[in-house]
Tab-separated table of C-alpha atoms in Angstrom:
chain	number	residue	atom	x	y	z
A	1	MET	CA	-0.282	-0.174	0.340
A	2	ILE	CA	1.568	3.750	-1.205
A	3	VAL	CA	-0.143	6.431	1.271
A	4	CYS	CA	0.573	9.500	-1.053
A	5	LYS	CA	0.849	12.877	-0.402
A	6	PHE	CA	-0.323	16.266	-2.941
A	7	GLY	CA	1.164	19.765	-1.489
A	8	GLY	CA	-0.520	22.928	-2.586
A	9	SER	CA	1.108	23.907	-5.984
A	10	SER	CA	-0.169	19.886	-7.106
A	11	VAL	CA	-4.029	20.684	-6.245
A	12	ALA	CA	-3.315	24.836	-7.717
A	13	ASP	CA	-6.450	24.273	-10.727
A	14	ALA	CA	-7.828	21.647	-12.469
A	15	ALA	CA	-4.890	20.686	-14.981
A	16	GLN	CA	-2.787	19.540	-11.656
A	17	LEU	CA	-5.728	18.279	-10.261
A	18	ARG	CA	-5.842	15.660	-14.379
A	19	LYS	CA	-1.816	14.865	-13.306
A	20	ILE	CA	-2.251	13.698	-10.157
A	21	LYS	CA	-5.348	11.726	-11.916
A	22	GLN	CA	-3.033	10.430	-14.531
A	23	ILE	CA	-0.076	9.468	-11.277
A	24	ILE	CA	-2.642	7.779	-8.825
A	25	ASP	CA	-4.254	5.570	-12.356
A	26	SER	CA	-0.806	4.259	-12.920
A	27	ASN	CA	-0.254	2.609	-10.186
A	28	PRO	CA	-2.808	-0.018	-7.820
A	29	ASN	CA	-1.273	0.016	-4.824
A	30	ARG	CA	-1.629	4.276	-4.271
A	31	THR	CA	-4.659	3.523	-2.790
A	32	ILE	CA	-4.637	6.469	0.247
A	33	VAL	CA	-4.146	10.062	-0.542
A	34	ILE	CA	-4.099	13.688	1.458
A	35	VAL	CA	-4.378	16.951	-0.056
A	36	SER	CA	-3.864	20.647	0.846
A	37	ALA	CA	-5.793	23.161	0.058
A	38	PRO	CA	-4.608	24.821	-3.175
A	39	GLY	CA	-1.120	26.417	-3.465
A	40	LYS	CA	-0.590	29.553	-6.186
A	41	ARG	CA	-0.549	29.311	-9.122
A	42	ARG	CA	1.047	31.492	-10.402
A	43	SER	CA	3.650	34.300	-8.344
A	44	ASP	CA	1.016	37.011	-7.671
A	45	ASP	CA	-1.643	34.310	-6.912
A	46	GLU	CA	-2.816	33.756	-3.128
A	47	LYS	CA	-2.953	30.663	-1.407
A	48	VAL	CA	-6.663	29.278	-0.087
A	49	THR	CA	-5.182	29.382	3.134
A	50	ASP	CA	-4.425	32.646	3.854
A	51	MET	CA	-7.426	34.113	3.157
A	52	LEU	CA	-8.854	31.748	4.723
A	53	TYR	CA	-6.737	32.892	7.536
A	54	GLY	CA	-8.370	36.275	6.090
A	55	CYS	CA	-11.244	35.303	6.332
A	56	ALA	CA	-11.243	34.293	10.314
A	57	ALA	CA	-8.860	37.542	10.845
A	58	LEU	CA	-12.720	40.497	9.661
A	59	VAL	CA	-14.764	38.453	11.715
A	60	ASP	CA	-11.862	38.862	14.414
A	61	GLN	CA	-12.199	42.458	13.864
A	62	GLY	CA	-16.272	41.866	13.754
A	63	LYS	CA	-16.929	41.871	10.139
A	64	PRO	CA	-17.976	39.455	8.038
A	65	CYS	CA	-15.772	37.159	5.458
A	66	LYS	CA	-17.723	37.233	2.604
A	67	PRO	CA	-15.179	39.526	0.563
A	68	ILE	CA	-13.120	37.070	1.163
A	69	PHE	CA	-14.275	34.172	1.544
A	70	GLU	CA	-16.314	34.385	-2.707
A	71	LYS	CA	-12.471	34.377	-3.655
A	72	VAL	CA	-12.023	31.045	-2.019
A	73	VAL	CA	-15.253	30.218	-3.876
A	74	GLU	CA	-14.250	30.915	-7.154
A	75	ARG	CA	-11.487	28.816	-6.473
A	76	TYR	CA	-13.098	26.047	-5.460
A	77	SER	CA	-15.973	26.468	-8.305
A	78	THR	CA	-13.365	27.762	-11.265
A	79	ILE	CA	-11.820	24.104	-11.014
A	80	LEU	CA	-15.405	22.192	-9.863
A	81	ASP	CA	-16.806	23.432	-13.952
A	82	ASP	CA	-13.138	22.969	-15.024
A	83	LEU	CA	-13.070	19.210	-13.719
A	84	LYS	CA	-17.275	18.904	-15.106
A	85	ILE	CA	-17.959	18.006	-11.196
A	86	ASP	CA	-21.444	18.625	-10.217
A	87	ARG	CA	-21.580	21.355	-7.899
A	88	THR	CA	-24.959	19.785	-6.314
A	89	GLU	CA	-23.051	19.106	-3.364
A	90	PHE	CA	-21.186	21.864	-3.212
A	91	ASP	CA	-22.873	24.912	-3.267
A	92	PRO	CA	-24.756	24.013	0.040
A	93	LEU	CA	-20.791	23.550	2.337
A	94	PHE	CA	-19.646	26.759	0.430
A	95	ARG	CA	-23.243	28.625	2.364
A	96	ARG	CA	-22.585	26.506	5.679
A	97	ILE	CA	-18.564	26.413	5.907
A	98	GLU	CA	-19.328	30.896	5.417
A	99	ALA	CA	-21.781	30.917	8.018
A	100	GLU	CA	-19.762	29.063	10.641
A	101	ILE	CA	-16.757	31.330	10.052
A	102	ASN	CA	-18.744	34.445	10.596
A	103	GLU	CA	-20.893	32.824	13.588
A	104	GLY	CA	-16.960	32.505	14.901
A	105	ALA	CA	-16.062	29.176	14.723
A	106	GLY	CA	-12.134	30.340	14.893
A	107	SER	CA	-9.090	30.761	12.591
A	108	HIS	CA	-8.522	26.169	13.314
A	109	TYR	CA	-11.282	25.738	11.281
A	110	ALA	CA	-11.041	28.260	9.153
A	111	ALA	CA	-7.792	27.305	8.143
A	112	SER	CA	-8.941	23.468	8.097
A	113	ARG	CA	-11.450	24.127	5.708
A	114	GLY	CA	-9.172	25.016	2.384
A	115	GLU	CA	-7.901	21.117	2.698
A	116	TYR	CA	-12.211	20.189	3.698
A	117	LEU	CA	-13.288	21.504	0.625
A	118	SER	CA	-9.605	20.231	-2.199
A	119	ALA	CA	-10.268	16.714	-1.122
A	120	LYS	CA	-13.601	17.053	-1.990
A	121	VAL	CA	-13.719	17.733	-4.420
A	122	VAL	CA	-10.609	16.055	-5.476
A	123	ALA	CA	-12.569	12.744	-4.071
A	124	ALA	CA	-15.741	13.519	-6.111
A	125	PHE	CA	-13.115	13.713	-9.482
A	126	PHE	CA	-11.996	10.416	-8.156
A	127	GLY	CA	-14.923	8.744	-7.563
A	128	TRP	CA	-13.459	7.431	-4.045
A	129	GLU	CA	-14.381	8.205	-0.043
A	130	PHE	CA	-13.933	10.841	1.089
A	131	LEU	CA	-13.097	10.094	5.146
A	132	ASP	CA	-12.047	13.047	7.409
A	133	THR	CA	-9.701	13.784	8.825
A	134	GLN	CA	-11.470	15.407	11.688
A	135	ASP	CA	-12.840	12.068	13.042
A	136	LEU	CA	-9.559	10.388	13.641
A	137	ILE	CA	-6.612	12.529	14.609
A	138	THR	CA	-5.964	13.729	17.880
A	139	ILE	CA	-4.034	16.648	18.167
A	140	GLU	CA	-3.137	16.643	21.932
A	141	ASN	CA	-2.239	19.989	23.351
A	142	ASP	CA	1.588	20.812	22.484
A	143	GLY	CA	0.896	19.681	19.415
A	144	THR	CA	1.534	15.903	19.190
A	145	VAL	CA	0.086	13.143	17.610
A	146	ALA	CA	-2.091	11.214	19.680
A	147	SER	CA	-1.537	7.375	19.892
A	148	SER	CA	-5.867	6.890	20.069
A	149	SER	CA	-5.561	7.667	16.438
A	150	TYR	CA	-2.881	5.501	14.125
A	151	GLU	CA	-5.933	2.607	16.021
A	152	LYS	CA	-9.131	4.647	14.780
A	153	ILE	CA	-7.132	5.403	11.499
A	154	ALA	CA	-6.551	1.983	10.934
A	155	ARG	CA	-10.147	0.187	11.973
A	156	ALA	CA	-11.921	3.004	9.194
A	157	ILE	CA	-9.332	1.689	6.499
A	158	ASP	CA	-11.068	-0.539	4.180
A	159	PRO	CA	-7.974	-2.421	2.363
A	160	LYS	CA	-10.166	-3.140	-0.498
A	161	LYS	CA	-11.123	0.470	-0.980
A	162	ARG	CA	-9.217	3.683	-1.958
A	163	TYR	CA	-9.329	7.208	0.096
A	164	VAL	CA	-9.020	10.573	-0.660
A	165	VAL	CA	-7.892	12.654	2.550
A	166	PRO	CA	-7.903	16.310	4.106
A	167	GLY	CA	-4.338	17.130	5.613
A	168	PHE	CA	-3.368	19.851	7.924
A	169	TYR	CA	-5.786	19.321	10.506
A	170	GLY	CA	-7.800	16.696	13.201
A	171	SER	CA	-9.661	17.535	16.649
A	172	ASP	CA	-8.510	18.546	20.123
A	173	SER	CA	-9.808	16.290	22.880
A	174	GLU	CA	-13.243	17.662	22.314
A	175	GLY	CA	-13.269	17.019	19.633
A	176	ILE	CA	-13.153	21.011	17.964
A	177	ILE	CA	-10.731	21.290	14.904
A	178	LYS	CA	-6.969	22.008	15.006
A	179	THR	CA	-4.935	22.144	12.724
A	180	PHE	CA	-0.955	21.633	12.852
A	181	SER	CA	1.399	24.223	12.054
A	182	ARG	CA	1.610	25.350	8.554
A	183	GLY	CA	2.781	22.785	5.698
A	184	GLY	CA	0.871	20.301	8.235
A	185	SER	CA	-0.644	17.815	5.545
A	186	ASP	CA	2.768	16.007	5.615
A	187	ILE	CA	2.808	15.083	9.248
A	188	THR	CA	-0.937	13.569	8.403
A	189	ALA	CA	0.450	12.228	5.624
A	190	SER	CA	3.434	10.445	8.095
A	191	VAL	CA	-0.153	9.198	9.766
A	192	PHE	CA	-1.971	8.013	7.917
A	193	ALA	CA	1.012	6.123	6.128
A	194	ARG	CA	1.858	4.288	10.085
A	195	ALA	CA	-1.319	3.752	10.889
A	196	VAL	CA	-2.349	1.350	7.857
A	197	ASP	CA	1.915	0.612	7.926
A	198	ALA	CA	2.380	1.602	4.159
A	199	ASP	CA	4.867	0.560	1.919
A	200	VAL	CA	5.862	3.867	0.930
A	201	TYR	CA	4.746	7.600	1.397
A	202	GLU	CA	5.312	9.363	-1.565
A	203	ASN	CA	5.348	13.267	-1.087
A	204	TRP	CA	3.901	15.220	-4.387
A	205	THR	CA	5.422	18.982	-4.928
A	206	ASP	CA	6.486	20.935	-7.034
A	207	VAL	CA	10.316	19.630	-7.686
A	208	SER	CA	11.684	16.948	-8.859
A	209	GLY	CA	13.209	15.938	-5.492
A	210	ILE	CA	15.113	17.963	-2.348
A	211	TYR	CA	18.168	19.810	-3.374
A	212	ALA	CA	21.007	19.782	-1.654
A	213	ILE	CA	20.711	23.832	-1.363
A	214	ASP	CA	18.253	25.604	-2.730
A	215	PRO	CA	17.754	26.065	-5.848
A	216	ARG	CA	17.102	29.624	-6.057
A	217	LEU	CA	20.561	30.212	-5.036
A	218	THR	CA	22.291	28.885	-7.607
A	219	ASP	CA	22.463	26.863	-10.387
A	220	LYS	CA	24.158	23.643	-9.671
A	221	ALA	CA	22.071	23.247	-7.022
A	222	LYS	CA	22.077	18.738	-7.715
A	223	VAL	CA	18.902	16.739	-6.007
A	224	ILE	CA	20.092	14.617	-3.291
A	225	GLN	CA	18.985	10.699	-4.590
A	226	GLU	CA	18.901	9.480	-0.368
A	227	LEU	CA	19.045	11.264	2.804
A	228	THR	CA	18.212	9.736	6.628
A	229	TYR	CA	15.500	10.564	8.824
A	230	GLN	CA	18.031	12.716	10.728
A	231	GLU	CA	19.325	14.081	7.493
A	232	ILE	CA	16.174	15.465	6.228
A	233	ARG	CA	14.898	17.400	10.189
A	234	ALA	CA	18.577	18.916	10.519
A	235	LEU	CA	18.017	20.236	6.904
A	236	ALA	CA	15.193	21.429	8.156
A	237	GLY	CA	15.450	22.455	11.790
A	238	VAL	CA	17.835	24.861	9.151
A	239	GLY	CA	15.581	26.280	6.828
A	240	ALA	CA	14.963	23.078	3.827
A	241	ASN	CA	11.217	23.829	3.317
A	242	VAL	CA	10.620	20.613	1.047
A	243	PHE	CA	9.376	18.425	4.441
A	244	HIS	CA	7.619	19.281	6.841
A	245	GLU	CA	10.279	18.171	10.072
A	246	GLU	CA	7.920	16.975	11.808
A	247	ALA	CA	6.589	14.623	9.677
A	248	ILE	CA	9.616	12.187	10.983
A	249	ALA	CA	8.123	11.109	13.563
A	250	PRO	CA	5.357	9.097	13.131
A	251	LEU	CA	7.198	6.665	10.169
A	252	TYR	CA	10.221	6.940	12.209
A	253	HIS	CA	10.107	3.333	14.251
A	254	LEU	CA	8.642	1.360	11.279
A	255	SER	CA	10.739	2.587	9.769
A	256	ILE	CA	8.513	3.156	5.968
A	257	PRO	CA	10.362	4.461	3.728
A	258	ILE	CA	9.933	8.655	1.495
A	259	ASN	CA	9.468	9.562	-1.528
A	260	VAL	CA	9.537	13.002	-2.490
A	261	LYS	CA	8.665	13.157	-6.309
A	262	ASN	CA	7.503	15.663	-8.634
A	263	THR	CA	4.079	15.923	-9.809
A	264	ASN	CA	5.226	18.174	-12.428
A	265	ASP	CA	7.807	15.761	-13.605
A	266	PRO	CA	6.560	11.770	-11.944
A	267	THR	CA	8.914	9.956	-13.834
A	268	ALA	CA	12.105	11.256	-11.856
A	269	GLU	CA	13.322	9.506	-9.093
A	270	GLY	CA	12.948	12.737	-7.189
A	271	THR	CA	14.986	11.762	-3.188
A	272	TRP	CA	14.212	8.700	-1.025
A	273	ILE	CA	14.399	9.231	3.027
A	274	ARG	CA	15.379	6.441	5.093
A	275	ALA	CA	16.185	5.497	7.877
A	276	THR	CA	20.064	4.599	7.349
A	277	ARG	CA	21.721	5.583	4.191
A	278	ASP	CA	25.383	4.336	3.186
A	279	TYR	CA	27.300	7.199	3.322
A	280	THR	CA	30.664	6.021	2.469
A	281	ASN	CA	30.854	7.819	-0.690
A	282	THR	CA	28.319	11.373	-0.188
A	283	PRO	CA	29.472	11.738	3.569
A	284	LEU	CA	27.838	14.802	3.249
A	285	ALA	CA	23.418	16.026	2.251
A	286	GLY	CA	23.585	19.453	2.080
A	287	VAL	CA	23.407	22.570	3.568
A	288	SER	CA	20.499	25.134	4.513
A	289	ALA	CA	20.247	28.000	6.141
A	290	LYS	CA	17.496	30.237	7.992
A	291	ALA	CA	17.260	33.646	8.991
A	292	GLY	CA	15.020	34.997	11.975
A	293	TYR	CA	16.860	34.544	14.787
A	294	THR	CA	18.239	36.528	18.359
A	295	ARG	CA	21.023	36.196	20.824
A	296	ILE	CA	21.285	35.960	24.356
A	297	VAL	CA	25.126	36.012	25.876
A	298	VAL	CA	25.492	35.888	30.013
A	299	GLN	CA	28.681	36.334	31.672
A	300	LYS	CA	29.826	35.786	34.807
A	301	LEU	CA	32.631	34.248	36.442
A	302	LEU	CA	32.709	30.692	37.087
A	303	LEU	CA	29.338	30.508	35.866
A	304	LEU	CA	29.197	27.051	35.182
A	305	LYS	CA	30.637	25.567	38.407
A	306	LYS	CA	27.714	27.178	40.106
A	307	VAL	CA	24.401	23.869	40.842
A	308	GLY	CA	21.285	24.664	39.075
A	309	ILE	CA	22.102	28.197	37.576
A	310	ARG	CA	22.059	27.493	33.771
A	311	GLN	CA	18.371	25.423	34.678
A	312	GLY	CA	17.536	28.379	36.663
A	313	MET	CA	17.505	30.980	33.662
A	314	LEU	CA	16.472	28.790	31.134
A	315	THR	CA	13.263	28.309	32.983
A	316	MET	CA	13.823	32.514	32.999
A	317	LEU	CA	13.437	32.327	29.330
A	318	HIS	CA	10.913	30.271	29.283
A	319	VAL	CA	8.876	32.093	31.713
A	320	PHE	CA	9.277	34.890	28.841
A	321	GLY	CA	8.000	32.978	26.245
A	322	ILE	CA	11.348	31.961	24.736
A	323	HIS	CA	12.124	28.765	23.559
A	324	PRO	CA	15.804	28.625	22.468
A	325	THR	CA	17.033	26.387	19.593
A	326	PHE	CA	20.239	26.539	20.085
A	327	THR	CA	22.763	26.762	22.849
A	328	SER	CA	26.908	27.229	23.037
A	329	SER	CA	28.854	28.233	25.974
A	330	GLY	CA	32.158	29.327	27.012
A	331	ILE	CA	34.232	28.712	30.747
A	332	ASP	CA	32.529	31.645	32.073
A	333	SER	CA	29.678	32.657	29.681
A	334	LEU	CA	26.453	31.096	28.005
A	335	ALA	CA	24.540	31.614	24.748
A	336	TRP	CA	20.833	31.102	23.512
A	337	TYR	CA	19.362	30.955	20.565
A	338	PHE	CA	16.324	31.203	19.356
A	339	ASP	CA	13.545	32.216	16.968
A	340	SER	CA	12.866	36.334	16.908
A	341	SER	CA	9.537	35.927	16.622
A	342	GLN	CA	8.879	34.647	19.550
A	343	ALA	CA	9.768	37.453	21.310
A	344	ASN	CA	9.798	41.232	20.816
A	345	GLU	CA	12.760	44.086	21.779
A	346	GLN	CA	10.861	44.998	24.692
A	347	ILE	CA	9.784	41.602	26.327
A	348	VAL	CA	13.836	41.034	25.542
A	349	THR	CA	14.709	43.553	27.599
A	350	ALA	CA	12.802	42.873	30.463
A	351	LEU	CA	13.637	39.208	30.288
A	352	CYS	CA	18.107	40.334	30.717
A	353	VAL	CA	17.088	42.723	33.011
A	354	ARG	CA	15.882	40.264	35.249
A	355	LEU	CA	18.572	38.001	34.234
A	356	LYS	CA	21.136	40.564	35.560
A	357	ASP	CA	19.473	41.044	38.762
A	358	GLU	CA	18.316	36.996	39.291
A	359	PHE	CA	21.807	35.558	39.042
A	360	GLU	CA	23.755	38.415	38.804
A	361	LEU	CA	25.284	38.026	35.921
A	362	ASP	CA	28.368	40.402	35.066
A	363	GLU	CA	26.966	41.413	31.978
A	364	VAL	CA	23.818	40.735	29.135
A	365	THR	CA	24.478	40.743	25.487
A	366	VAL	CA	21.291	40.627	22.431
A	367	THR	CA	22.669	40.985	18.921
A	368	THR	CA	19.703	40.020	16.496
A	369	ASP	CA	19.679	39.772	12.472
A	370	ILE	CA	21.414	35.888	12.790
A	371	ALA	CA	21.444	33.233	10.110
A	372	ILE	CA	21.769	30.114	11.209
A	373	THR	CA	23.849	27.795	8.325
A	374	GLY	CA	24.045	23.572	8.587
A	375	VAL	CA	26.120	21.798	7.175
A	376	VAL	CA	24.278	18.030	7.547
A	377	GLY	CA	25.621	14.859	6.375
A	378	GLU	CA	25.769	11.460	8.063
A	379	GLY	CA	29.042	11.428	7.658
A	380	SER	CA	30.028	14.948	8.648
A	381	SER	CA	31.485	13.580	11.382
A	382	ARG	CA	34.144	11.786	10.303
A	383	LEU	CA	34.833	13.784	7.250
A	384	GLU	CA	38.667	15.109	8.167
A	385	GLY	CA	38.789	18.894	8.088
A	386	LEU	CA	35.301	20.093	8.014
A	387	THR	CA	35.084	22.468	10.169
A	388	SER	CA	38.098	24.140	8.643
A	389	LYS	CA	37.237	24.199	5.288
A	390	ALA	CA	33.370	25.379	6.866
A	391	THR	CA	34.569	28.398	8.087
A	392	GLY	CA	37.960	29.419	5.464
A	393	ALA	CA	34.903	29.055	2.967
A	394	LEU	CA	33.469	31.873	5.115
A	395	ALA	CA	36.625	34.118	5.920
A	396	GLU	CA	37.420	33.712	2.306
A	397	GLU	CA	33.936	35.766	1.088
A	398	GLY	CA	34.308	38.525	4.653
A	399	ILE	CA	31.735	36.510	5.821
A	400	GLU	CA	31.090	36.973	9.670
A	401	LEU	CA	31.395	33.974	11.550
A	402	MET	CA	29.659	34.568	14.711
A	403	PHE	CA	28.677	31.063	16.720
A	404	LEU	CA	30.665	27.778	15.202
A	405	SER	CA	28.491	24.016	16.923
A	406	VAL	CA	30.695	21.410	16.480
A	407	GLY	CA	29.690	17.739	17.738
A	408	SER	CA	26.974	18.951	19.199
A	409	SER	CA	24.671	16.766	16.618
A	410	PRO	CA	26.153	13.454	14.965
A	411	ASN	CA	25.251	14.896	12.215
A	412	THR	CA	25.473	18.846	11.600
A	413	LEU	CA	27.514	21.595	11.934
A	414	LEU	CA	26.093	24.864	13.007
A	415	LEU	CA	27.983	28.012	11.945
A	416	GLY	CA	25.741	31.891	12.442
A	417	VAL	CA	26.561	35.212	10.147
A	418	PRO	CA	25.179	37.616	9.688
A	419	GLN	CA	21.092	37.313	8.854
A	420	ASN	CA	22.012	40.165	5.820
A	421	LYS	CA	25.177	37.453	4.505
A	422	GLN	CA	23.245	34.392	4.752
A	423	LYS	CA	22.585	33.431	1.403
A	424	GLU	CA	25.961	34.030	0.362
A	425	ALA	CA	27.731	31.998	3.142
A	426	ALA	CA	25.160	29.747	1.900
A	427	ILE	CA	26.902	29.467	-1.431
A	428	ALA	CA	30.091	29.239	-0.187
A	429	LEU	CA	29.429	25.867	2.176
A	430	TYR	CA	28.107	24.313	-0.425
A	431	SER	CA	30.745	25.536	-3.171
A	432	ALA	CA	33.270	24.871	-0.845
A	433	LEU	CA	32.191	21.318	0.782
A	434	PHE	CA	29.900	19.892	-2.679
């Protein structure tokens, strides 16, 4: 059994849906299809999910969502008409969804209706059964999937039937619709793949696999033939956005392989993601970079010799809503790197005052506009001279090295650079190491 997920670009219009049908019809083992909401058809287009979030925002302002929701209806209506699908079922659906958004159903409900309607359309086009994830996937308060979800899905699936499933959402413990983070349809597909113990999970997108560097940065970017679960999580953690990093967890213990493929070029091999790989000849997998980090550095004589101080300071960061992504330490110093969106300047300033006062610190400094670049590969720790080559490549381009982490992860070398040098750093590292 193959579980397939088609992203927003793959379901953007009727022409793309016809491509999906050809892909599905070419292999009878493709029996479960998870779909996203329609994405952009061209660069100046809007994603349906963004429009639906806009609908919820209007209602929050005390305004009806009709001006934006009509554009959502138009988008689906165009697809239905192009595919010659009877709209008898859909027109009442549009009106019901609009009414529920206007009645204050909330942003989770509004955003989820993109995938819901997308799955309804595809199910009608294929003549397959529609299966609603609201009834099957329970999302915990921390965003993880409740273990009971797998049993519910397994019971709902008849191996002799074929299903279309909306991605991106499930429900909370009370049965109220709850969405994953953006890109969460990848998670939905992983959950279904685990529940049915799929042979393969195919992730269909608009590129022919995962690239060793963002192909928009250089025409020398190459598709990675094979990655491990750990490598894709590491790449996603520092900016690669082809595959949701949280989608690995459901597949991990069953070692279900993932094949990232291109809807527009279905015969291309794409990228395989597996539990392990032979990295003898390809120790490195790729380079990625992510901007928007802030650094807080605290200094105090004999800082790390004081029992409990590290945990105490980390607890204070959490109280202020800051959860560091990376940490580094010196003899008498400690540095935290976190996503700048977690706290504005006022919150960071207040935190620094509290840290200095409560822990009697000598100095607390803040640096913003940092990008973290990652060189990822299962064989990176065994690659002689990797660190010197990487730092040398940055130095040659005159790029300041703000942060270096070696050994904290067995498959990743992390380098912090000024945010305005993010692209140059990624290109320099790729050119020197690949």
